[in-house]
Amino acid sequence: MGDDMRMRIGLVVAVVCMLSSCAAEAPTGPPFRTDTTVRMLMANMVDPAADLVWDAVGTVVDYDGENHWEPETEEEWLSVRYGAMSIIEAGNLLMMDSRAIDQEQWISLTEGMMDAGMLAFQAAESEDADLLFALGEDVYNSCNNCHMLYWIDDEDRGRVVGPPSGGSAP
Ligand code: HEC
């Protein structure tokens, strides 16, 4: 191998190293903290957030007649937007490496929840109580779709066998 050839190989190695950053070191990034489990996120963030959306509008008909409520003050609408925004952003937390159970269905079901949350957020932004009420069902379905597959060992609300990937519960 002539010097010329050797130099060219050296150059190629250098370029490949630049492209792949040639490092075995761990990828750097913000020091995300993911000690909080999926269950804790559900119980303390996702569920209370959904309640802010679901409880905001309703109608009850009983012997006293019809009782309807919907957000009226700016503060009440803010609480709906807060709930919807929390649902959207909680999706990002659920997709983080240590929480995502797989990279296919878990991700798309999470995106389904984020989409439903975004629609609810937009309805709250335009202060459309009827639309918000209707979208409550979409939010509910987006939760349920995931629970049917991944909420293990809960006979009433989830399934009792292992997750689709054959992995273990979060
Ligand atoms: C991408 C999947 C996924 C989505 C979407 C999802 N959940 Fe969950 N949820 C889970 C899993 C998995 C568990 C079981 C966690 C465990 O017990 O370890 C769970 C558990 C729960 C629990 C029980 C927490 C406890 O204390 O045991 C509640 C309440 C809950 N979810 C509410 C919701 C609501 C409300 C939504 C929609 C706004 C939602 N979840 C959307 C996956 C999901």
Coordinates of C-alpha atoms and ligand atoms in Angstrom, one line a residue:
M1 CA 0.0 0.0 0.0
G2 CA 1.5 3.3 -1.1
D3 CA 1.6 6.4 1.1
D4 CA -1.1 8.0 -1.0
M5 CA -3.4 5.1 -0.4
R6 CA -2.7 5.0 3.3
M7 CA -3.5 8.7 3.6
R8 CA -6.7 8.2 1.8
I9 CA -7.8 5.5 4.1
G10 CA -6.8 7.7 7.0
L11 CA -9.0 10.4 5.6
V12 CA -12.0 8.1 5.2
V13 CA -11.6 6.9 8.8
A14 CA -11.5 10.5 10.0
V15 CA -14.7 11.4 8.1
V16 CA -16.5 8.3 9.3
C17 CA -15.5 9.2 12.8
M18 CA -16.9 12.7 12.5
L19 CA -20.2 11.5 11.1
S20 CA -20.7 8.9 13.9
S21 CA -18.8 11.0 16.4
C22 CA -16.7 7.8 16.8
A23 CA -17.5 7.6 20.5
A24 CA -18.5 4.8 22.8
E25 CA -19.4 7.4 25.4
A26 CA -23.1 7.6 26.5
P27 CA -25.2 10.1 24.6
T28 CA -25.2 13.4 26.3
G29 CA -28.4 15.4 27.0
P30 CA -30.3 17.0 29.8
P31 CA -30.3 15.1 33.1
F32 CA -33.8 13.8 32.8
R33 CA -35.2 12.3 35.9
T34 CA -37.4 9.3 35.4
D35 CA -37.7 7.8 38.8
T36 CA -41.4 8.5 38.7
T37 CA -43.2 5.3 37.5
V38 CA -45.9 5.1 35.0
R39 CA -48.3 4.3 37.8
M40 CA -47.3 7.4 39.8
L41 CA -47.7 9.6 36.7
M42 CA -51.1 8.1 36.0
A43 CA -52.4 8.5 39.6
N44 CA -50.9 12.0 40.3
M45 CA -50.8 13.7 36.9
V46 CA -52.7 12.1 34.0
D47 CA -55.9 11.2 36.0
P48 CA -56.3 14.5 37.8
A49 CA -55.6 16.3 34.6
A50 CA -58.3 14.3 32.8
D51 CA -60.8 15.0 35.6
L52 CA -60.3 18.8 35.0
V53 CA -61.4 18.2 31.4
W54 CA -64.2 15.7 32.2
D55 CA -65.8 17.4 35.2
A56 CA -65.8 20.8 33.5
V57 CA -69.0 20.3 31.6
G58 CA -72.1 18.2 32.5
T59 CA -75.8 17.9 32.8
V60 CA -77.7 16.0 35.4
V61 CA -81.4 15.4 35.0
D62 CA -83.3 14.4 38.2
Y63 CA -86.6 15.1 39.9
D64 CA -85.7 18.7 40.4
G65 CA -85.2 19.2 36.7
E66 CA -82.1 19.7 34.6
N67 CA -78.9 20.9 36.1
H68 CA -76.2 21.9 33.6
W69 CA -72.8 23.3 34.3
E70 CA -69.9 24.5 32.2
P71 CA -66.9 26.8 32.7
E72 CA -67.9 30.4 33.0
T73 CA -65.1 32.4 34.5
E74 CA -61.6 32.8 33.0
E75 CA -60.3 30.9 36.0
E76 CA -62.6 28.0 35.2
W77 CA -61.5 27.9 31.6
L78 CA -57.9 28.1 32.7
S79 CA -58.3 25.0 34.8
V80 CA -59.6 23.1 31.7
R81 CA -56.7 24.3 29.6
Y82 CA -54.3 23.3 32.4
G83 CA -55.8 19.8 32.4
A84 CA -55.7 19.4 28.6
M85 CA -52.1 20.8 28.4
S86 CA -51.0 18.4 31.1
I87 CA -52.5 15.5 29.2
I88 CA -50.6 16.5 26.1
E89 CA -47.3 17.0 27.9
A90 CA -47.7 13.9 30.0
G91 CA -47.5 12.0 26.7
N92 CA -43.9 13.1 26.3
L93 CA -43.2 11.8 29.7
L94 CA -44.8 8.4 28.9
M95 CA -42.6 8.1 25.7
M96 CA -39.4 8.5 27.6
D97 CA -36.9 5.6 27.3
S98 CA -37.4 4.2 30.8
R99 CA -41.2 4.4 30.6
A100 CA -42.1 3.3 27.1
I101 CA -42.8 -0.4 27.2
D102 CA -42.2 -0.7 23.4
Q103 CA -41.5 1.6 20.5
E104 CA -44.5 0.8 18.5
Q105 CA -48.0 0.4 20.1
W106 CA -47.1 2.2 23.3
I107 CA -45.9 5.2 21.3
S108 CA -48.9 5.4 19.0
L109 CA -51.4 4.9 21.9
T110 CA -49.6 7.7 23.7
E111 CA -49.9 9.9 20.6
G112 CA -53.6 9.1 20.5
M113 CA -53.9 10.5 24.0
M114 CA -51.9 13.6 23.0
D115 CA -54.1 14.2 20.0
A116 CA -57.2 13.9 22.1
G117 CA -55.7 16.3 24.7
M118 CA -54.8 18.8 21.9
L119 CA -58.4 18.8 20.6
A120 CA -59.7 19.4 24.1
F121 CA -57.2 22.1 24.6
Q122 CA -58.3 23.9 21.5
A123 CA -61.9 23.6 22.5
A124 CA -61.0 25.2 25.8
E125 CA -59.1 27.9 24.1
S126 CA -62.2 28.8 22.0
E127 CA -64.3 28.3 25.1
D128 CA -66.6 25.9 23.3
A129 CA -68.3 24.0 26.1
D130 CA -70.4 21.7 23.9
L131 CA -67.4 20.7 21.9
L132 CA -65.4 20.1 25.0
F133 CA -68.1 17.9 26.4
A134 CA -68.1 15.8 23.1
L135 CA -64.4 15.5 23.1
G136 CA -64.4 14.1 26.6
E137 CA -65.3 10.7 25.1
D138 CA -62.3 10.8 22.8
V139 CA -60.0 11.5 25.7
Y140 CA -61.6 8.6 27.6
N141 CA -61.2 6.2 24.7
S142 CA -57.5 7.2 24.3
C143 CA -56.9 6.2 27.9
N144 CA -58.9 3.0 27.6
N145 CA -57.2 1.9 24.4
C146 CA -53.9 1.8 26.2
H147 CA -55.3 0.3 29.5
M148 CA -56.8 -2.6 27.6
L149 CA -53.4 -3.6 26.5
Y150 CA -50.9 -2.5 29.1
W151 CA -52.7 -2.2 32.4
I152 CA -51.8 -5.6 33.8
D153 CA -53.4 -7.5 36.7
D154 CA -56.5 -5.4 36.9
E155 CA -59.4 -7.5 35.9
D156 CA -61.9 -4.6 35.8
R157 CA -60.0 -2.0 33.9
G158 CA -57.1 -3.8 32.2
R159 CA -56.0 -7.1 30.9
V160 CA -54.6 -9.9 33.1
V161 CA -52.0 -11.4 30.9
G162 CA -48.7 -10.0 29.8
P163 CA -48.2 -7.0 27.6
P164 CA -48.0 -7.5 23.8
S165 CA -44.2 -7.3 23.7
G166 CA -44.0 -10.1 26.3
G167 CA -42.2 -7.7 28.6
S168 CA -43.1 -6.9 32.1
A169 CA -45.5 -4.4 33.6
P170 CA -44.0 -0.9 34.2
Ligands
HEC1 C1 -49.7 4.7 26.7 C2 -50.5 4.0 27.7 C3 -51.5 4.7 28.6 C4 -52.3 5.7 28.3 C5 -52.4 6.5 27.1 C6 -53.0 6.0 29.6 N1 -52.6 5.1 30.5 FE1 -53.3 5.1 32.4 N2 -52.2 3.5 32.8 C7 -51.3 2.9 31.9 C8 -50.7 1.7 32.6 C9 -49.6 0.8 32.0 C10 -51.2 1.7 33.9 C11 -50.8 0.7 35.0 C12 -49.6 1.2 35.8 C13 -49.2 0.2 36.9 O1 -50.1 -0.3 37.6 O2 -48.1 -0.1 36.9 C14 -52.1 2.8 34.0 C15 -52.8 3.1 35.2 C16 -53.7 4.1 35.3 C17 -54.4 4.4 36.6 C18 -54.2 3.7 37.9 C19 -53.1 4.3 38.7 C20 -52.9 3.6 40.1 O3 -52.9 4.3 41.1 O4 -52.8 2.4 40.1 C21 -55.2 5.5 36.3 C22 -56.1 6.2 37.3 C23 -55.0 5.9 34.9 N3 -54.1 5.0 34.4 C24 -55.6 6.9 34.3 C25 -55.4 7.3 32.9 C26 -56.1 8.3 32.2 C27 -57.2 9.1 32.8 C28 -55.6 8.3 31.0 C29 -56.1 9.2 29.8 C30 -56.2 10.6 30.0 C31 -54.6 7.3 30.9 N4 -54.5 6.7 32.1 C32 -53.9 7.0 29.7 C33 -51.1 3.2 30.6 C34 -51.7 4.3 30.0

